[in-house]
Amino acid sequence: MTTAHNTTPQYPFTAVVGMDDLRLALLLNAVSPAVGGVLVRGEKGTAKSTAVRALSALMPAVDVVGGCRFACAPDAPDPGCPDGPHETGAVEERPTRMVELPVGASEDRLVGALDIERALSEGVKAFEPGLLADAHRGILYVDEVNLLHDHLVDLLLDAAAMGASYVEREGVSVRHAARFLLVGTMNPEEGELRPQLLDRFGLTVEVAASREPDERVTVVRRRLAYDADPAGFAADWAAEEDALRGRIAAARELLPRVTLGDAALRQIAATCAAFEVDGMRADIVMARTATALAAWAGRTDVLEEDVRQAALLALPHRRRRNPFDAPGLDEDKLDQTLEEFGADEGTGEDDPEPDGPDGGPDGGGPDGGGPEGGGQPPQDGGPEEAPLPPEAELPHQQDREAPQTPQAPEKPEPESAPQGGAAGEKAAVGATEPFRTRRLDVPGLGEGADGRRSRARTAHGRTTGARRPQGALGKLHLAATVQAAAPHQRSRGRAGRGLVVRRDDLREAVREGREGNLVLFVVDASGSMAARKRMSAVKGAVLSLLLDAYQRRDKIGLITFRGTGAELALPPTSSVEAGAARLEQLPTGGRTPLSEGLLRAHEVLRVERMRDASRRPLLVVVTDGRATGGPEPVVRAARAARLLAGEGTASVVVDCEAGPVRLGLAGELARELQGTAITLDELRADSVSALVRTVQGNRKAA
C-alpha cells in the first residue's frame, strides 16, 4: 500500500506537461467522486502513474474517528462499521490516502479476510481489513488494471458502484463502507478490458507522448530537476499546487448549487441515444461530469460546452462493440447531435451566447476564456496566472471513431509485389468476415490462470473435494472441517455449545473451473498459400479464433513462416487487437520453411514455460502441409513436429489445401504432432473445437 504521506515529495501535479484530458479527468473526479473514476489508456512511459500519484497531494485532508480502521467520518460514522459503534471521542486528521492495488493481489488482500477458526470456535467475526477498507474516503489506484484477474476487477467495481464492500465466508458476513476515487491505468498493447468492465469506469482518456520537440525538452528538464532535488522542485511549484488545491475546494463547495437544466439534460440523453451506448450508466455519468465541469469553471449552470466535453470523456470507451474496436467517438456526429437537440430548447435566458461569439461549440465563453470557458486544467501556473483557454485549444484524442473489425474489401487490390519487397511476395489481403467457433480445449486438468477455455483447478468454480490448506486458507470447506474436528471434541474438553476447532482441522475446498491458455498460431504465408481467396479465408479463420481467444481470456502469439525462415510476428500477449493488426498486414510469397515455423514455435513455448509454467499451450498450425524450404525440408518438418509432440503440446492443424487433387500433407503433419487435422471448410463450418476435443484420445491411441 502507498499513501500520500511519504518522505519523498510527489512530483507536483501542476508540473506535469501536456496531457490536458488526463489532468482534467482526474480533477473532475477530485471535484465530484460520484463521476465514477477514470481509466487512463496509453503507451508505456507517458507518465500515467506520475499524474495519478500527484493527484493525492491535492486532495484535502480528512477527519476520521480515532482508532477506526475503516476511516469513519466523525460527524457521520458508518452505522454498520465492524469497529463500531463509535463513541464521541478523539478525532484524527490525516492526509487523503492513495492505496495501490498490485496486479497479483489475492481476493482476501483486496476485500479483507475473516478468521474462520475464531468464527467457528468462538462465534467472533474477527475481520482483517483489506485494501478496499484502506482506500475508503481516498484514492484507489490500479496500475495495469487490464492485467488484473477478472474476478478481482468485478469485486473492485462492484464496491465502487455500491460504496460498500461485502465479505462472506460460509455464512459469516461482514460489510463496511468503501467509497473511493477509482483510477486505473493500462497499456492497450497488453490487452483490453471487457466492454462490461470498461463501462464501469466513469471516464476514460487516451494519453500518448508528445511529438513536439520543445514539449519533450520541457518534460525531460523538469524530470531531471525533480530527480536531482525532489524537495526543492516541489517547493518551486508549491504556489501553483496551493492555487490548484484551493480551486478544487472551491469547486467542491460550488457543486451542490450547480443546476442541470432540461436543455442540457435533453442533449445528454440525445447524445447517448445517437451513439447507441448500452444501458443508462452513460447518461448518468455524462450528467455528473457536465455538472462537475460547470463547478470547475466557476459556474452554477451547465452549458452546451460542458455537455460536449462530458461526452468526449464519458462515451468513447462505451462505443466499443467487439475486441477489435478501439475506443473512439465521431466528433462531427457529436457536434451535429448537440446542435440538433440544442436549437429547440436553447440553453436558458441566462446564457444568450453559450457557444461563444461565433455560435460554434469551440468558441469557449463570451471572452474566449475565463470562468465561462471549458474545463481546461491550469498549466505552468495557478488559475489566476493562466486563464482557462477556449475549448478549441483542448487537445482531444485523434481518430476517435473506432475502426471496425478487419475484413476483406469488396474489390481487393490486385496482387503485386510491394515496394522494396522480396521477389514473389504478394501484397497483404483482407480477412473474410469472422465467425463464431466452438471451444478449443487443451486435454487434461490444468492449474493456470482463471479463464474460460480448458478444465483446471481454480479458486472459483464448482467444489469437487477438500484438502488441507497449502499456505493461507482459501475457500473453507465447512463440512470437511467439521468432520475433521468432530472426533476430537471429547479429548479437547468441549463443554459449551461451540465447536473446538484447531488449525489442523481446517480444510479448504478444491474447485474445478476453467483456465485461460496460450494459443500460439503458426501461419503458413508461403507462395503456395498466396491465392487471394484462400488467404482471405485463412485470415478470416484465424481472426475468428482470435475473437474466441479474447472471449476465453487467453494469451495469444503469432508466428508466420515463408521464404527462408520464420518470424515471431506477435510475442505472446493478451492483446488480441495486436494479433488482428499483425494478421491484416501479413504478406505472402516464397518457399515453405515449415520446419522453421515449428522450431520457432518450440522455442517460443520453451521460453513461455519458464515465464509461466502453469499456463498450458495450444498450438494451431495453419498450412497446406507442404515443406519446400531448406535442406531435406520434409524430414526436418517431421522431426520438428515430433519434438513438439514429445513435450506434450496439444495441437490442431488447419488444412488449407485446395483443389480437386489433395496430397493430404497436413494430415501427415497432424499425425507427427499427435494432434488433429481439419480442413479450412470444416473450420468455417464451426467444427474445429469438437475435433480438438479428440486430441486427448488421439494421443492415447498413438
XYZ file of C-alpha atoms in Angstrom:
702
model
C 0.000 0.000 0.000
C 1.213 3.501 -0.839
C -0.137 6.610 0.854
C 0.306 10.281 0.154
C 2.398 10.970 3.271
C 5.770 9.521 2.277
C 9.184 11.028 2.887
C 9.928 11.991 -0.734
C 7.569 14.659 -2.129
C 5.383 13.538 -5.001
C 6.044 15.006 -8.412
C 3.799 18.116 -8.498
C 0.584 17.768 -10.439
C 0.938 21.251 -11.907
C 4.409 20.368 -13.242
C 3.002 17.633 -15.490
C 3.441 18.759 -19.093
C 0.583 18.422 -21.567
C -1.904 15.534 -21.141
C -4.746 18.012 -20.685
C -7.517 15.422 -20.977
C -5.901 13.243 -18.320
C -5.413 16.101 -15.882
C -8.942 17.363 -16.470
C -10.489 13.918 -15.914
C -8.574 13.459 -12.655
C -9.538 16.916 -11.417
C -13.211 16.362 -12.228
C -13.174 13.201 -10.141
C -11.492 15.117 -7.332
C -14.305 17.673 -7.511
C -17.055 15.043 -7.771
C -16.115 11.444 -6.870
C -19.630 10.462 -7.994
C -18.382 10.762 -11.576
C -17.116 7.214 -11.123
C -13.356 7.281 -11.560
C -11.177 7.362 -14.641
C -9.443 4.799 -16.823
C -6.194 6.017 -18.368
C -5.171 4.249 -21.569
C -1.773 4.867 -23.108
C 1.568 3.589 -24.227
C 4.317 2.907 -21.728
C 6.432 5.798 -20.450
C 3.779 8.518 -20.737
C 3.704 9.495 -17.034
C 0.268 7.964 -16.408
C 1.264 6.797 -12.938
C 3.096 10.052 -12.159
C -0.012 12.129 -12.808
C -2.247 9.823 -10.770
C 0.091 9.768 -7.769
C 0.489 13.536 -7.935
C -3.259 13.976 -7.532
C -3.216 12.631 -3.965
C -1.238 15.642 -2.743
C -4.005 17.964 -3.974
C -6.814 16.224 -2.130
C -7.950 17.853 1.113
C -7.180 16.161 4.421
C -9.950 14.088 6.010
C -11.177 13.799 9.607
C -11.569 10.230 10.884
C -12.741 8.608 14.095
C -9.718 7.872 16.248
C -8.748 4.208 16.180
C -11.237 3.249 13.447
C -9.614 1.012 10.861
C -12.290 1.938 8.311
C -11.827 5.731 8.310
C -15.316 6.585 9.537
C -16.212 10.271 9.440
C -16.726 11.665 12.979
C -19.868 13.599 12.004
C -21.441 10.647 10.152
C -19.890 7.311 11.176
C -20.947 4.197 9.320
C -23.631 2.511 11.457
C -22.502 -0.887 10.162
C -18.784 -0.328 10.727
C -17.095 -3.518 12.030
C -15.209 -1.359 14.558
C -18.413 0.355 15.712
C -20.463 1.537 17.360
C -18.308 4.626 17.731
C -18.493 6.843 20.781
C -17.723 10.535 20.805
C -14.010 10.782 21.238
C -10.770 11.780 19.631
C -10.844 12.985 16.054
C -7.812 12.490 13.860
C -6.917 14.481 10.764
C -4.898 12.672 8.145
C -3.897 13.231 4.513
C -6.015 11.602 1.848
C -4.666 8.129 1.248
C -3.730 6.757 -2.110
C -3.801 2.976 -1.985
C -2.259 0.917 -4.780
C -3.704 -2.459 -5.711
C -0.990 -4.818 -7.018
C -1.798 -6.881 -10.094
C -1.011 -10.100 -8.215
C -3.163 -9.321 -5.166
C -5.390 -12.037 -3.745
C -9.113 -11.693 -3.102
C -8.504 -11.584 0.665
C -5.944 -8.809 0.209
C -8.494 -6.759 -1.701
C -11.676 -7.209 0.321
C -10.262 -8.428 3.643
C -10.104 -11.774 5.423
C -12.189 -13.459 8.084
C -10.603 -15.619 10.799
C -12.676 -18.730 10.177
C -11.115 -20.570 13.098
C -12.325 -17.968 15.597
C -15.668 -17.669 13.840
C -16.288 -21.417 14.247
C -14.921 -21.839 17.745
C -15.848 -18.507 19.383
C -18.567 -17.101 17.146
C -16.483 -13.931 16.716
C -16.373 -12.012 13.437
C -12.625 -11.443 13.502
C -12.064 -9.384 10.353
C -8.774 -8.178 8.926
C -9.472 -5.194 6.628
C -8.263 -5.255 3.041
C -7.235 -2.593 0.563
C -10.833 -1.503 -0.032
C -11.082 -0.506 3.623
C -7.759 1.330 3.453
C -8.939 3.263 0.394
C -12.234 4.434 1.947
C -12.518 8.223 1.523
C -9.314 8.216 -0.502
C -7.926 7.117 -3.862
C -7.624 3.522 -5.055
C -5.097 3.231 -7.849
C -4.795 0.123 -10.023
C -1.826 0.153 -12.366
C -2.159 -2.229 -15.336
C -5.812 -2.817 -14.485
C -6.220 -4.851 -17.697
C -3.860 -7.478 -16.255
C -5.864 -7.837 -13.035
C -7.819 -11.073 -12.694
C -11.404 -10.687 -13.841
C -12.961 -11.695 -10.540
C -10.882 -9.061 -8.715
C -11.982 -6.411 -11.194
C -15.595 -7.461 -10.633
C -15.222 -7.134 -6.854
C -13.449 -3.819 -7.209
C -16.028 -2.237 -9.496
C -18.960 -3.613 -7.509
C -17.573 -1.955 -4.390
C -17.022 1.291 -6.275
C -20.605 1.254 -7.559
C -22.241 0.369 -4.215
C -19.925 2.325 -1.933
C -19.530 -0.741 0.271
C -17.609 -3.993 0.410
C -19.128 -7.320 1.437
C -17.114 -10.285 2.656
C -18.929 -13.580 3.100
C -17.387 -16.867 4.173
C -19.567 -19.885 4.975
C -22.469 -17.896 6.412
C -20.288 -15.306 8.182
C -20.759 -11.876 6.628
C -19.021 -8.527 7.178
C -19.866 -5.251 5.497
C -18.041 -1.929 5.609
C -18.165 1.351 3.703
C -15.828 1.636 0.707
C -16.204 4.935 -1.131
C -13.131 5.961 -3.069
C -11.895 7.625 -6.208
C -11.038 4.768 -8.567
C -8.234 5.318 -11.061
C -6.953 2.627 -13.388
C -4.131 2.787 -15.910
C -3.411 0.355 -18.725
C -1.318 -0.159 -21.826
C -3.693 -1.357 -24.587
C -0.839 -3.314 -26.194
C -1.048 -5.743 -23.271
C -4.747 -6.477 -23.735
C -8.094 -4.769 -23.335
C -10.663 -4.810 -20.592
C -14.006 -6.435 -21.336
C -16.652 -3.942 -22.557
C -18.725 -4.689 -19.439
C -15.817 -3.597 -17.241
C -14.952 -0.594 -19.384
C -18.487 0.646 -18.829
C -17.982 0.682 -15.058
C -15.330 3.387 -15.252
C -16.895 6.825 -15.359
C -14.394 8.483 -17.702
C -11.600 7.343 -19.962
C -8.739 9.229 -21.566
C -6.067 8.326 -24.086
C -2.520 9.559 -23.466
C 0.492 9.500 -25.747
C 3.943 11.043 -25.664
C 4.143 14.421 -27.370
C 5.738 14.562 -30.807
C 6.705 18.223 -30.328
C 10.454 18.547 -29.594
C 10.028 21.639 -27.380
C 7.443 19.950 -25.208
C 9.578 16.826 -24.875
C 12.537 19.012 -23.843
C 10.387 20.556 -21.115
C 9.364 17.116 -19.844
C 12.968 15.954 -19.615
C 14.220 19.149 -17.938
C 11.539 19.011 -15.278
C 12.064 15.336 -14.591
C 15.821 15.754 -14.246
C 15.310 18.698 -11.911
C 12.907 16.663 -9.767
C 15.231 13.644 -9.599
C 18.163 15.881 -8.591
C 16.272 17.651 -5.771
C 12.692 16.437 -5.135
C 12.138 18.732 -2.159
C 13.468 21.795 -3.950
C 11.490 21.046 -7.089
C 8.302 20.610 -5.055
C 8.975 23.909 -3.290
C 9.302 25.701 -6.630
C 5.832 24.505 -7.578
C 4.229 24.953 -4.149
C 2.380 28.142 -5.093
C 0.800 26.542 -8.159
C -0.121 23.458 -6.134
C -1.756 25.600 -3.433
C -3.730 27.540 -6.040
C -4.987 24.350 -7.666
C -5.803 22.825 -4.293
C -7.869 25.897 -3.478
C -9.686 25.698 -6.799
C -10.627 22.072 -6.142
C -12.021 23.045 -2.739
C -13.976 25.939 -4.244
C -15.424 23.727 -6.970
C -16.451 21.122 -4.391
C -18.249 23.810 -2.411
C -19.993 25.154 -5.524
C -21.001 21.729 -6.886
C -24.280 21.332 -4.915
C -25.518 24.654 -6.310
C -24.950 23.769 -9.966
C -28.199 23.396 -11.934
C -28.552 20.867 -14.723
C -31.269 22.367 -16.918
C -33.739 20.491 -19.070
C -31.996 21.627 -22.261
C -28.626 20.221 -21.171
C -30.240 17.022 -19.923
C -32.014 16.625 -23.263
C -28.695 16.997 -25.087
C -27.131 14.367 -22.839
C -29.923 11.882 -23.486
C -29.900 12.578 -27.225
C -26.130 12.136 -27.423
C -26.195 8.785 -25.632
C -29.040 7.613 -27.861
C -27.293 8.805 -31.033
C -24.145 6.838 -30.197
C -26.180 3.760 -29.204
C -24.479 3.210 -25.861
C -25.862 0.348 -23.810
C -27.872 0.957 -20.660
C -28.328 4.218 -18.764
C -24.984 4.474 -16.972
C -23.559 6.694 -19.711
C -26.379 9.235 -19.306
C -25.840 9.423 -15.561
C -22.064 9.728 -15.855
C -22.386 12.442 -18.507
C -24.787 14.393 -16.288
C -22.450 14.212 -13.302
C -19.426 15.077 -15.432
C -21.121 18.090 -17.032
C -22.137 19.317 -13.580
C -18.581 18.922 -12.298
C -17.266 20.792 -15.363
C -19.556 23.713 -14.616
C -18.423 23.790 -10.977
C -14.780 23.570 -12.072
C -15.340 26.585 -14.358
C -16.937 28.519 -11.509
C -20.484 28.449 -12.883
C -23.822 27.327 -11.470
C -25.372 26.402 -14.811
C -24.416 23.660 -17.259
C -23.670 24.856 -20.807
C -23.516 23.033 -24.099
C -19.716 23.069 -23.992
C -19.874 21.156 -20.706
C -22.093 18.527 -22.309
C -19.704 18.236 -25.245
C -16.640 17.830 -23.040
C -18.505 15.334 -20.853
C -19.325 13.256 -23.935
C -15.683 13.219 -25.045
C -14.657 11.873 -21.658
C -17.547 9.548 -20.853
C -18.561 7.930 -24.152
C -15.517 6.745 -26.176
C -14.952 3.552 -24.192
C -18.668 2.781 -24.200
C -18.756 2.715 -28.004
C -16.678 -0.472 -28.153
C -18.676 -3.312 -29.692
C -16.075 -6.067 -30.112
C -12.476 -6.682 -29.050
C -11.076 -5.430 -32.360
C -12.667 -1.992 -31.927
C -10.638 0.788 -30.340
C -12.482 3.245 -28.102
C -13.447 6.310 -30.084
C -16.053 8.947 -30.842
C -17.033 10.747 -34.042
C -16.789 14.407 -33.053
C -18.624 15.631 -36.152
C -21.583 13.452 -35.248
C -21.368 14.714 -31.661
C -21.482 18.352 -32.762
C -24.392 17.635 -35.101
C -26.366 15.967 -32.301
C -25.720 18.791 -29.844
C -26.732 21.374 -32.410
C -29.893 19.492 -33.362
C -31.129 18.990 -29.833
C -29.899 22.309 -28.502
C -31.615 24.509 -31.079
C -35.196 23.796 -29.975
C -34.710 24.122 -26.261
C -31.961 26.740 -26.130
C -29.703 26.996 -23.117
C -31.718 29.371 -20.997
C -32.172 33.124 -20.737
C -29.085 33.483 -18.576
C -26.901 32.164 -21.419
C -27.675 34.172 -24.575
C -24.392 33.206 -26.246
C -23.332 29.848 -24.796
C -21.290 28.771 -27.790
C -19.061 31.812 -27.977
C -19.120 34.758 -30.374
C -19.121 32.540 -33.450
C -22.004 30.366 -32.259
C -19.950 27.162 -32.553
C -19.144 24.677 -29.806
C -15.461 25.566 -29.908
C -15.799 29.203 -29.035
C -15.471 28.879 -25.264
C -17.126 31.603 -23.164
C -18.024 35.096 -24.321
C -14.464 36.238 -23.827
C -12.863 33.093 -25.186
C -11.643 32.152 -21.716
C -12.192 32.983 -18.069
C -14.665 31.118 -15.879
C -17.134 30.686 -18.736
C -14.571 28.727 -20.746
C -14.475 24.939 -20.656
C -12.828 22.772 -18.031
C -9.179 23.045 -19.055
C -6.824 22.490 -16.082
C -4.107 25.077 -15.439
C -0.648 24.549 -16.892
C 2.552 26.223 -15.723
C 0.759 28.401 -13.246
C -2.253 28.660 -10.985
C -5.757 29.505 -12.101
C -5.248 33.247 -11.714
C -1.971 33.353 -13.627
C -3.144 31.149 -16.506
C -6.794 31.767 -17.540
C -8.620 28.849 -18.997
C -8.134 28.734 -22.789
C -11.128 28.224 -25.074
C -12.287 24.661 -25.532
C -10.992 24.699 -29.090
C -7.479 24.530 -27.683
C -8.162 21.388 -25.694
C -6.188 18.551 -27.303
C -8.588 15.692 -27.807
C -7.749 12.215 -28.905
C -7.219 11.802 -32.602
C -9.185 9.380 -34.741
C -11.843 8.790 -32.128
C -14.061 6.821 -34.461
C -13.319 3.171 -33.673
C -12.147 1.047 -36.578
C -14.394 -1.825 -37.450
C -13.434 -5.476 -37.422
C -10.869 -6.084 -40.180
C -12.480 -7.707 -43.184
C -11.852 -8.254 -46.839
C -12.654 -5.310 -49.104
C -15.370 -5.845 -51.664
C -12.902 -5.337 -54.502
C -9.401 -6.256 -53.294
C -6.411 -4.550 -54.818
C -4.652 -6.651 -57.457
C -1.773 -8.731 -56.190
C 1.608 -7.155 -56.695
C 4.956 -7.115 -55.024
C 5.151 -4.220 -52.530
C 7.846 -1.642 -52.963
C 11.060 -2.997 -51.555
C 9.512 -6.430 -51.042
C 11.091 -9.789 -51.764
C 10.758 -11.430 -55.136
C 7.468 -13.266 -55.498
C 5.947 -11.558 -52.461
C 2.237 -10.786 -52.652
C 0.548 -7.770 -51.129
C -1.436 -8.347 -47.945
C -5.114 -9.180 -48.443
C -8.003 -8.571 -46.087
C -9.717 -11.211 -43.989
C -13.174 -12.577 -44.591
C -15.868 -11.896 -42.016
C -15.062 -13.656 -38.722
C -17.408 -16.352 -37.470
C -18.131 -17.957 -34.148
C -16.142 -21.036 -33.189
C -16.706 -23.636 -30.523
C -14.372 -24.017 -27.600
C -10.911 -25.456 -28.227
C -9.847 -27.451 -25.181
C -6.409 -28.474 -24.042
C -6.706 -32.050 -22.719
C -6.311 -32.864 -19.042
C -6.723 -30.768 -15.908
C -4.583 -27.648 -15.601
C -3.795 -25.166 -12.865
C -3.415 -21.980 -14.880
C -4.914 -18.521 -14.569
C -8.681 -18.224 -14.416
C -10.263 -18.193 -17.845
C -12.953 -19.818 -19.937
C -11.260 -22.465 -22.035
C -9.832 -25.678 -20.542
C -10.646 -27.580 -17.367
C -8.478 -26.576 -14.413
C -8.219 -26.397 -10.647
C -9.078 -22.790 -9.861
C -10.062 -20.564 -6.961
C -13.541 -20.251 -8.460
C -15.852 -22.898 -9.818
C -17.662 -25.972 -8.585
C -16.384 -27.726 -5.477
C -15.003 -31.183 -6.210
C -13.319 -32.096 -2.912
C -11.383 -30.902 0.129
C -7.752 -30.800 1.232
C -5.529 -29.409 3.950
C -4.653 -25.763 3.271
C -1.496 -25.257 1.268
C -0.350 -21.933 2.660
C -3.040 -19.395 3.601
C -6.557 -20.807 3.903
C -8.540 -20.238 0.730
C -12.198 -21.164 0.469
C -13.225 -23.094 3.585
C -14.856 -26.499 3.086
C -17.145 -26.357 6.107
C -18.410 -29.944 6.073
C -14.900 -31.381 5.782
C -13.651 -29.112 8.575
C -16.426 -30.148 10.950
C -15.855 -33.795 10.028
C -12.155 -33.451 10.841
C -12.808 -31.738 14.197
C -15.755 -33.852 15.402
C -13.845 -36.966 16.616
C -11.646 -34.855 18.933
C -14.281 -32.871 20.838
C -14.248 -35.047 23.968
C -10.444 -35.179 24.185
C -10.297 -31.416 23.763
C -12.614 -30.906 26.704
C -15.553 -29.399 24.877
C -18.009 -28.088 27.446
C -20.100 -25.405 25.752
C -22.070 -25.166 22.567
C -19.146 -24.054 20.421
C -17.115 -26.483 18.386
C -13.473 -26.780 19.463
C -11.581 -26.276 16.207
C -7.827 -26.397 15.790
C -5.882 -25.175 12.804
C -5.119 -28.764 11.801
C -8.845 -29.362 11.387
C -9.301 -26.702 8.718
C -9.977 -27.942 5.206
C -10.150 -25.845 2.089
C -12.343 -26.558 -0.892
C -10.845 -27.950 -4.068
C -12.593 -26.368 -7.015
C -12.717 -27.009 -10.715
C -13.336 -24.278 -13.230
C -11.818 -23.082 -16.476
C -8.401 -21.672 -17.251
C -7.014 -19.419 -19.945
C -4.383 -20.908 -22.234
C -1.634 -19.734 -24.534
C -2.931 -20.155 -28.077
C 0.043 -19.998 -30.430
C -0.811 -19.596 -34.104
C 1.735 -20.786 -36.680
C 0.554 -19.463 -40.044
C 1.933 -20.523 -43.426
C 2.482 -17.362 -45.508
C 4.381 -19.011 -48.359
C 3.661 -18.815 -52.052
C 1.509 -21.955 -52.002
C -0.895 -20.057 -49.697
C -0.861 -16.882 -51.757
C -4.058 -17.464 -53.705
C -6.133 -14.423 -52.796
C -9.374 -16.222 -51.999
C -7.609 -18.857 -49.933
C -5.525 -16.391 -47.907
C -8.582 -14.259 -47.164
C -10.351 -17.355 -45.852
C -7.301 -18.312 -43.795
C -7.134 -14.852 -42.246
C -10.853 -14.952 -41.544
C -10.472 -18.275 -39.769
C -7.542 -17.070 -37.657
C -9.411 -13.843 -36.892
C -12.350 -15.924 -35.657
C -10.049 -17.899 -33.385
C -8.542 -14.651 -32.098
C -12.014 -13.455 -31.182
C -12.637 -16.741 -29.400
C -9.321 -16.360 -27.533
C -10.358 -12.899 -26.342
C -13.652 -14.193 -25.020
C -11.914 -17.057 -23.216
C -9.213 -14.871 -21.582
C -6.287 -16.470 -23.405
C -2.875 -15.196 -24.268
C -2.110 -15.403 -27.966
C 1.003 -15.435 -30.110
C 1.533 -15.393 -33.870
C 4.354 -16.982 -35.880
C 4.491 -16.754 -39.673
C 6.831 -18.630 -41.986
C 7.727 -18.071 -45.629
C 10.779 -17.719 -47.834
C 13.783 -18.921 -45.856
C 12.663 -18.578 -42.253
C 10.019 -17.937 -39.614
C 9.127 -14.719 -37.840
C 7.583 -14.156 -34.432
C 5.068 -11.603 -35.689
C 3.465 -11.210 -32.260
C 5.097 -12.351 -28.998
C 2.644 -13.949 -26.549
C 0.322 -11.239 -25.285
C -3.202 -10.697 -24.017
C -3.892 -8.153 -26.761
C -5.918 -9.815 -29.486
C -6.167 -6.383 -31.122
C -2.437 -6.532 -31.800
C -2.849 -10.014 -33.228
C -5.586 -8.838 -35.583
C -3.431 -5.918 -36.734
C -0.433 -8.182 -37.462
C -2.665 -10.617 -39.311
C -4.158 -7.908 -41.505
C -0.702 -6.725 -42.592
C 0.608 -10.245 -43.329
C 2.075 -10.561 -46.864
C 2.654 -13.882 -48.603
C 5.127 -15.390 -51.043
C 8.222 -17.555 -51.380
C 9.025 -21.093 -50.335
C 7.559 -23.015 -47.405
C 10.024 -23.444 -44.494
C 7.594 -25.488 -42.393
C 10.324 -26.836 -40.141
C 11.451 -23.293 -39.283
C 7.933 -22.352 -38.250
C 7.604 -25.394 -35.984
C 11.054 -24.925 -34.454
C 10.281 -21.278 -33.777
C 7.076 -22.364 -32.063
C 9.067 -24.823 -29.941
C 11.424 -22.051 -28.839
C 8.587 -19.636 -28.028
C 6.792 -22.263 -25.953
C 10.017 -23.160 -24.131
C 10.514 -19.547 -23.053
C 6.870 -19.157 -22.059
C 7.028 -22.277 -19.890
C 9.846 -20.680 -17.920
C 7.841 -17.476 -17.515
C 4.542 -19.109 -16.611
C 4.717 -22.862 -16.164
C 1.048 -23.159 -15.211
C -0.318 -21.733 -18.477
C -0.761 -24.622 -20.898
C -0.311 -24.049 -24.639
C -2.457 -24.923 -27.621
C -0.653 -24.926 -30.967
C -2.746 -24.059 -34.027
C -0.846 -24.650 -37.296
C -2.491 -23.143 -40.370
C -0.904 -24.637 -43.511
C -1.414 -26.816 -46.554
C 1.304 -29.132 -45.215
C 3.878 -28.515 -47.928
C 7.530 -28.232 -46.878
C 9.901 -26.838 -49.535
C 12.335 -24.534 -47.766
C 15.842 -25.551 -46.697
C 17.696 -28.899 -46.953
C 15.593 -32.043 -46.516
C 12.507 -29.949 -45.770
C 10.082 -32.839 -45.290
C 12.384 -34.767 -42.938
C 13.181 -31.657 -40.899
C 9.496 -30.751 -40.598
C 8.665 -34.246 -39.318
C 11.444 -34.064 -36.727
C 10.292 -30.653 -35.539
C 6.724 -31.956 -35.222
C 7.843 -34.952 -33.170
C 9.845 -32.620 -30.923
C 6.680 -30.660 -30.094
C 4.640 -33.838 -29.629
C 7.263 -35.267 -27.273
C 6.755 -32.314 -24.932
C 3.019 -32.908 -24.764
C 1.964 -29.836 -26.737
C -1.693 -30.074 -27.729
C -2.065 -29.142 -31.388
C -4.520 -28.649 -34.222
C -3.566 -28.463 -37.911
C -5.916 -26.438 -40.103
C -5.523 -27.936 -43.599
C -5.632 -25.150 -46.198
C -5.045 -27.380 -49.221
C -7.441 -26.589 -52.050
C -8.337 -28.046 -55.442
C -9.681 -31.368 -56.690
C -6.386 -33.194 -56.046
C -5.290 -33.250 -52.414
C -1.990 -34.648 -51.172
C -3.029 -34.967 -47.521
C 0.230 -33.460 -46.282
C -1.475 -31.542 -43.454
C -2.915 -34.802 -42.146
C 0.571 -36.331 -42.061
C 1.815 -33.308 -40.139
C -1.026 -33.679 -37.629
C -0.101 -37.315 -37.055
C 3.522 -36.342 -36.370
C 2.267 -33.701 -33.924
C -0.112 -36.273 -32.381
C -2.820 -33.708 -32.968
C -5.907 -33.329 -35.113
C -6.233 -32.183 -38.716
C -9.273 -30.388 -40.105
C -9.918 -28.695 -43.410
C -10.473 -24.992 -43.767
C -14.073 -25.696 -44.744
C -14.614 -27.716 -41.567
C -13.161 -24.895 -39.511
C -15.512 -22.393 -41.087
C -18.360 -24.828 -40.517
C -17.762 -24.282 -36.796
C -16.496 -27.782 -36.080
C -12.899 -27.158 -35.067
C -13.370 -27.320 -31.322
C -15.299 -30.582 -31.456
C -12.366 -32.143 -33.242
C -9.852 -30.603 -30.848
C -11.599 -32.396 -28.024
C -10.477 -35.637 -29.600
C -6.819 -34.678 -29.245
C -6.560 -36.494 -25.945
C -7.989 -39.671 -27.447
C -5.676 -39.481 -30.440
C -2.645 -39.009 -28.215
C -3.570 -42.026 -26.121
C -4.109 -44.130 -29.232
C -0.711 -43.080 -30.547
